[in-house]
Coordinates of N, CA and C and ligand atoms in Angstrom, one line a residue:
M13 N 3.5 -14.1 21.2 CA 3.6 -12.9 20.5 C 4.7 -12.3 19.7
I14 N 4.1 -11.5 19.1 CA 5.1 -10.8 18.0 C 5.2 -9.2 18.4
V15 N 6.6 -8.5 18.6 CA 6.6 -7.3 19.2 C 7.8 -6.6 18.2
K16 N 7.5 -5.9 17.3 CA 8.1 -5.0 16.4 C 8.3 -4.2 16.7
N17 N 9.0 -2.9 16.1 CA 9.0 -1.5 16.0 C 9.3 -1.5 14.5
V18 N 8.6 -0.5 14.1 CA 8.8 -0.5 12.0 C 10.5 0.0 12.1
K19 N 10.8 0.9 13.1 CA 11.9 1.4 12.7 C 13.2 0.0 12.7
D20 N 12.6 -1.2 13.4 CA 13.7 -2.6 12.6 C 13.7 -2.8 11.3
V21 N 12.8 -2.1 10.6 CA 12.4 -2.6 9.2 C 13.1 -1.9 8.3
V22 N 13.6 -0.8 8.7 CA 13.9 -0.1 7.9 C 15.5 -0.6 7.7
G23 N 15.7 -0.1 6.2 CA 17.0 -0.5 5.9 C 17.3 -2.0 5.9
T24 N 16.3 -3.0 6.0 CA 16.1 -4.3 5.4 C 15.3 -4.8 4.4
P25 N 15.3 -6.0 4.2 CA 15.1 -6.4 2.6 C 13.3 -6.3 3.1
Q26 N 12.7 -6.2 4.5 CA 11.4 -5.5 4.4 C 10.7 -4.3 4.2
E27 N 12.2 -3.3 3.8 CA 11.3 -2.2 3.5 C 12.0 -2.0 1.5
V28 N 11.0 -2.3 1.2 CA 10.8 -2.1 -0.5 C 10.3 -0.7 -1.0
K29 N 11.5 -0.3 -1.7 CA 11.5 1.4 -2.6 C 11.2 1.2 -3.9
T30 N 9.9 1.9 -4.3 CA 10.1 2.3 -5.7 C 10.1 3.4 -5.6
Q31 N 10.2 4.1 -7.4 CA 10.2 5.8 -7.3 C 9.2 6.3 -6.4
N32 N 8.0 5.4 -6.7 CA 6.8 6.4 -6.0 C 6.7 5.9 -5.0
W33 N 6.9 5.2 -3.8 CA 6.8 5.0 -2.5 C 7.8 4.2 -1.9
T34 N 7.7 3.9 -0.9 CA 8.7 3.2 0.2 C 7.8 2.3 1.2
S35 N 7.9 1.2 1.1 CA 7.0 0.0 2.0 C 7.5 -0.7 3.3
R36 N 7.3 -0.4 4.4 CA 8.2 -0.8 5.0 C 7.1 -2.1 5.8
R37 N 7.5 -3.1 5.6 CA 6.6 -4.4 5.5 C 6.8 -5.0 6.6
V38 N 5.9 -5.0 7.9 CA 6.4 -5.3 9.3 C 5.8 -6.6 9.7
L39 N 4.6 -6.9 9.2 CA 4.3 -8.6 9.5 C 4.0 -8.7 7.6
L40 N 4.2 -10.0 7.5 CA 4.4 -10.7 6.4 C 3.7 -12.2 6.1
Q41 N 3.4 -12.8 5.3 CA 2.9 -13.8 5.0 C 3.7 -14.9 6.4
K42 N 4.8 -15.2 6.4 CA 5.7 -15.6 7.2 C 5.6 -15.7 8.5
D43 N 4.5 -14.8 8.9 CA 4.3 -14.1 10.3 C 3.1 -15.3 10.9
G44 N 2.2 -15.5 9.8 CA 1.1 -16.3 10.2 C -0.5 -15.7 10.7
M45 N 0.0 -14.4 10.2 CA -1.4 -13.8 10.9 C -2.7 -13.6 9.9
G46 N -2.3 -14.6 9.0 CA -3.5 -14.2 7.6 C -3.3 -12.8 6.9
F47 N -2.8 -11.7 7.1 CA -2.5 -10.9 6.3 C -1.2 -10.1 6.8
S48 N -0.7 -9.4 6.0 CA 0.5 -8.4 5.9 C 0.0 -7.0 6.5
F49 N 1.1 -6.1 7.0 CA 0.5 -5.0 8.0 C 1.6 -4.4 7.5
H50 N 1.6 -3.0 6.7 CA 2.7 -2.3 6.5 C 2.6 -0.6 6.5
E51 N 3.9 -0.2 6.8 CA 4.3 1.8 6.7 C 4.1 1.7 5.7
T52 N 3.5 2.9 4.2 CA 4.0 3.2 3.3 C 3.9 5.0 3.4
I53 N 4.9 5.0 2.6 CA 5.0 6.7 2.4 C 4.9 7.0 0.9
I54 N 3.8 7.2 0.4 CA 3.9 7.8 -0.9 C 4.5 9.2 -1.2
H55 N 5.3 9.3 -2.3 CA 6.0 10.4 -2.2 C 5.0 11.4 -3.0
P56 N 5.1 12.5 -2.8 CA 4.7 14.2 -3.2 C 4.9 14.0 -4.6
G57 N 3.6 14.1 -5.5 CA 3.6 14.4 -6.7 C 3.8 13.0 -7.8
T58 N 3.7 12.2 -6.9 CA 3.8 10.9 -8.1 C 2.3 10.2 -8.1
R59 N 2.1 9.7 -9.4 CA 0.8 8.9 -9.6 C 1.0 7.4 -9.5
T60 N 0.7 6.6 -9.1 CA 0.8 4.8 -9.3 C -0.8 4.4 -9.8
R61 N -0.6 3.7 -11.2 CA -1.8 2.9 -11.1 C -1.2 1.6 -10.5
I62 N -2.9 1.0 -10.2 CA -2.7 0.0 -8.6 C -4.1 -0.6 -9.3
H63 N -3.7 -2.0 -9.3 CA -4.8 -2.7 -9.6 C -4.5 -4.2 -8.9
Y64 N -5.0 -4.2 -7.4 CA -4.8 -5.9 -6.9 C -5.7 -7.1 -7.2
V65 N -5.5 -7.5 -8.3 CA -6.5 -8.6 -8.6 C -6.3 -9.6 -7.9
H66 N -5.2 -10.1 -7.2 CA -4.6 -10.9 -6.4 C -5.4 -10.8 -4.5
H67 N -5.4 -9.3 -4.4 CA -5.7 -9.0 -2.9 C -6.2 -8.5 -2.6
L68 N -7.0 -8.2 -1.4 CA -7.7 -7.1 -1.1 C -6.9 -5.8 0.2
E69 N -7.0 -4.8 0.2 CA -6.2 -4.2 0.2 C -7.0 -2.6 1.1
A70 N -6.6 -2.4 2.6 CA -7.4 -1.5 3.1 C -6.0 -0.5 3.0
V71 N -6.5 0.6 3.5 CA -5.3 1.7 3.5 C -5.6 3.1 4.4
W72 N -5.0 2.9 5.4 CA -5.5 4.1 6.6 C -4.1 5.4 6.4
C73 N -5.0 6.7 6.2 CA -3.9 7.5 5.7 C -3.5 8.3 7.3
I74 N -2.6 8.5 7.6 CA -2.5 8.9 9.3 C -1.6 10.6 9.2
E75 N -0.6 10.7 7.8 CA -0.4 12.0 8.0 C 0.1 12.3 6.5
G76 N 0.0 13.4 6.0 CA 0.2 14.0 4.9 C -1.0 14.2 4.2
D77 N -0.9 14.5 2.4 CA -1.8 14.7 1.5 C -2.0 13.6 0.1
G78 N -3.2 13.3 0.0 CA -3.0 12.7 -1.6 C -4.4 12.7 -2.6
E79 N -4.9 12.0 -3.1 CA -6.1 11.8 -3.8 C -5.8 9.9 -4.4
V80 N -7.3 9.3 -4.1 CA -7.1 8.4 -4.8 C -8.0 8.6 -5.9
Q81 N -8.3 7.8 -7.2 CA -9.2 8.2 -8.3 C -9.4 6.5 -8.9
T82 N -10.8 6.2 -8.9 CA -11.2 4.7 -9.1 C -11.1 4.7 -11.1
V83 N -10.9 4.0 -11.6 CA -10.9 4.2 -13.3 C -11.8 3.9 -13.7
A84 N -13.0 2.7 -13.3 CA -13.9 2.5 -13.8 C -15.3 3.6 -13.8
D85 N -14.9 4.5 -12.9 CA -15.9 5.9 -13.1 C -15.4 7.1 -12.4
G86 N -13.9 7.1 -12.9 CA -13.2 8.4 -12.5 C -13.4 8.9 -11.1
K87 N -13.9 8.7 -10.4 CA -14.3 9.5 -8.8 C -12.8 9.5 -8.5
K88 N -13.0 10.8 -7.8 CA -11.4 10.9 -7.0 C -12.1 11.1 -5.4
Y89 N -11.1 10.9 -4.2 CA -11.8 10.9 -3.1 C -10.2 11.5 -2.3
A90 N -10.0 12.6 -1.7 CA -9.0 13.2 -1.0 C -8.8 12.7 0.0
L91 N -7.6 12.4 0.1 CA -6.6 11.4 1.2 C -5.8 12.7 2.1
G92 N -6.2 11.8 3.6 CA -5.9 12.9 4.6 C -5.9 12.3 5.9
P93 N -5.5 12.8 6.7 CA -5.2 12.1 7.9 C -6.5 11.5 8.6
G94 N -6.7 10.0 8.7 CA -8.1 9.8 9.1 C -8.7 8.8 8.3
V95 N -8.6 9.5 6.8 CA -9.3 8.4 5.8 C -8.7 7.4 5.7
I96 N -9.8 6.4 5.3 CA -9.5 5.0 5.2 C -10.1 4.7 3.9
Y97 N -9.7 3.8 2.8 CA -10.2 3.3 1.9 C -9.8 1.9 1.5
A98 N -11.0 1.4 1.0 CA -10.8 -0.1 1.1 C -11.0 -0.6 -0.3
L99 N -10.2 -1.7 -1.1 CA -10.7 -2.2 -2.3 C -11.0 -2.9 -2.0
N100 N -12.3 -3.1 -1.8 CA -13.1 -4.6 -1.4 C -13.9 -4.9 -2.7
E101 N -13.5 -4.0 -3.9 CA -13.8 -5.1 -5.3 C -13.0 -5.0 -6.1
H102 N -11.4 -5.2 -5.6 CA -10.1 -4.7 -6.2 C -10.0 -4.0 -7.2
D103 N -10.8 -3.1 -6.4 CA -10.9 -1.8 -7.8 C -9.4 -1.2 -8.3
D104 N -9.9 -1.0 -9.9 CA -8.2 -0.8 -10.4 C -8.4 0.8 -10.0
H105 N -7.1 1.4 -9.8 CA -7.1 2.9 -9.6 C -5.8 3.8 -9.8
W106 N -5.9 5.0 -9.3 CA -4.6 5.9 -9.2 C -4.2 6.1 -8.0
L107 N -3.2 6.3 -7.5 CA -2.7 6.6 -6.6 C -2.0 7.4 -6.6
C108 N -2.2 8.8 -6.2 CA -1.8 10.1 -6.2 C -1.0 10.7 -4.9
G109 N 0.3 11.0 -5.0 CA 1.1 11.9 -3.5 C 0.2 13.4 -4.0
G110 N 0.3 14.0 -2.9 CA -0.1 15.2 -3.0 C 0.9 16.3 -2.7
K111 N 0.7 17.4 -1.7 CA 2.0 18.2 -1.6 C 3.1 17.6 -0.8
T112 N 2.3 16.7 0.0 CA 3.5 16.1 1.4 C 3.6 14.7 1.8
P113 N 4.5 14.4 1.9 CA 4.4 12.6 1.8 C 3.2 12.6 2.6
L114 N 2.6 11.0 2.1 CA 1.5 10.9 2.4 C 1.8 9.4 3.0
R115 N 1.7 9.2 4.6 CA 1.9 8.2 5.3 C 0.3 7.5 5.7
V116 N 0.6 6.0 5.4 CA -0.4 5.3 5.4 C -0.2 3.9 5.8
I117 N -1.0 3.7 6.7 CA -1.0 1.9 7.2 C -2.0 1.4 6.1
C118 N -1.3 0.0 5.8 CA -1.7 -0.6 4.7 C -2.1 -2.2 4.6
V119 N -2.9 -2.9 5.3 CA -3.1 -4.5 5.1 C -3.5 -5.1 4.4
F120 N -2.7 -6.1 3.5 CA -3.5 -7.2 2.6 C -3.6 -8.3 3.2
N121 N -5.2 -8.7 2.5 CA -5.2 -10.5 2.8 C -5.4 -10.7 1.2
P122 N -5.0 -12.1 0.8 CA -3.8 -12.8 1.6 C -2.2 -11.4 1.8
P123 N -1.7 -12.4 2.5 CA -0.5 -11.2 3.0 C 0.6 -11.3 1.8
L124 N 1.3 -10.4 1.9 CA 2.2 -10.3 1.1 C 3.2 -11.2 1.5
T125 N 4.6 -11.9 0.5 CA 5.4 -12.5 0.9 C 6.7 -11.7 1.4
G126 N 6.7 -10.4 0.8 CA 7.4 -9.3 1.3 C 8.7 -8.6 0.3
Q127 N 8.7 -9.0 -1.0 CA 9.0 -8.5 -2.1 C 8.6 -8.0 -3.6
E128 N 7.0 -8.0 -3.3 CA 6.3 -7.9 -4.1 C 6.3 -6.3 -4.8
V129 N 5.9 -5.7 -6.0 CA 6.4 -4.6 -6.8 C 5.3 -4.6 -7.8
H130 N 4.5 -3.5 -7.9 CA 3.6 -3.6 -9.4 C 4.0 -4.0 -11.0
D131 N 3.5 -4.8 -11.1 CA 4.0 -5.1 -12.9 C 3.4 -4.0 -13.3
G132 N 3.3 -3.7 -14.7 CA 3.3 -3.1 -15.8 C 1.9 -2.6 -15.8
E133 N 0.8 -3.5 -15.1 CA -0.8 -3.1 -15.1 C -1.0 -3.1 -13.6
G134 N -0.1 -2.5 -13.0 CA -0.3 -2.4 -11.4 C -0.7 -3.3 -10.8
V135 N -0.2 -4.9 -11.0 CA -0.4 -6.0 -10.2 C 0.2 -6.4 -9.4
Y136 N 0.2 -6.8 -7.7 CA 0.9 -8.2 -7.1 C 1.0 -9.4 -7.4
P137 N 2.2 -10.0 -7.5 CA 1.5 -11.5 -8.4 C 1.0 -11.9 -7.1
A138 N 0.2 -13.2 -7.3 CA -0.3 -13.6 -6.4 C 0.2 -15.0 -5.3
S139 N 0.1 -14.6 -4.2 CA 1.1 -15.2 -3.1 C 1.3 -16.9 -3.3
A140 N 2.1 -17.0 -3.1 CA 2.4 -18.9 -3.2 C 2.0 -19.4 -2.2
Ligands
9YT2 C1 -1.6 2.4 -1.0 C2 -0.9 1.6 -1.6 O1 -1.2 0.5 -1.9 N1 0.6 1.6 -2.1 C3 1.7 0.7 -2.5 C4 2.3 0.2 -1.8 C5 1.7 -0.9 -1.1 N2 1.1 0.0 0.2 C6 2.4 -1.8 -0.6 O2 3.1 -2.5 -0.9 O3 3.1 -1.9 0.6

């Protein structure tokens, strides 16, 4: 059994930071679960274009506020505690921070390997 505390990931290579978000990648491909599992903080006032063409992602909001907007139809969805969204169609979208840090739990299938960041089109590379 694997038992970890997210605090053990803070300040290690498994904590990946960009201008728009901080991702604490607690379970990765190397853990053999078939998915990766992250705590992510979306910084207030940021807008990130995301298109996971190689992955499916589910995002469960724990605290804070923000918004997700699908590119195909322009629909906007408010994000806050208890809301989950699942990119079951590899949906191209904008993820927007709100007034307070948005803390979410993210699951990726297939799992991330650890150091992925978005390329210019919002894509993470396919896992090897
Ligand atoms: C919700 C989302 O996709 N945020 C971007 C970062 C991502 N969750 C990650 O790599 O942990």
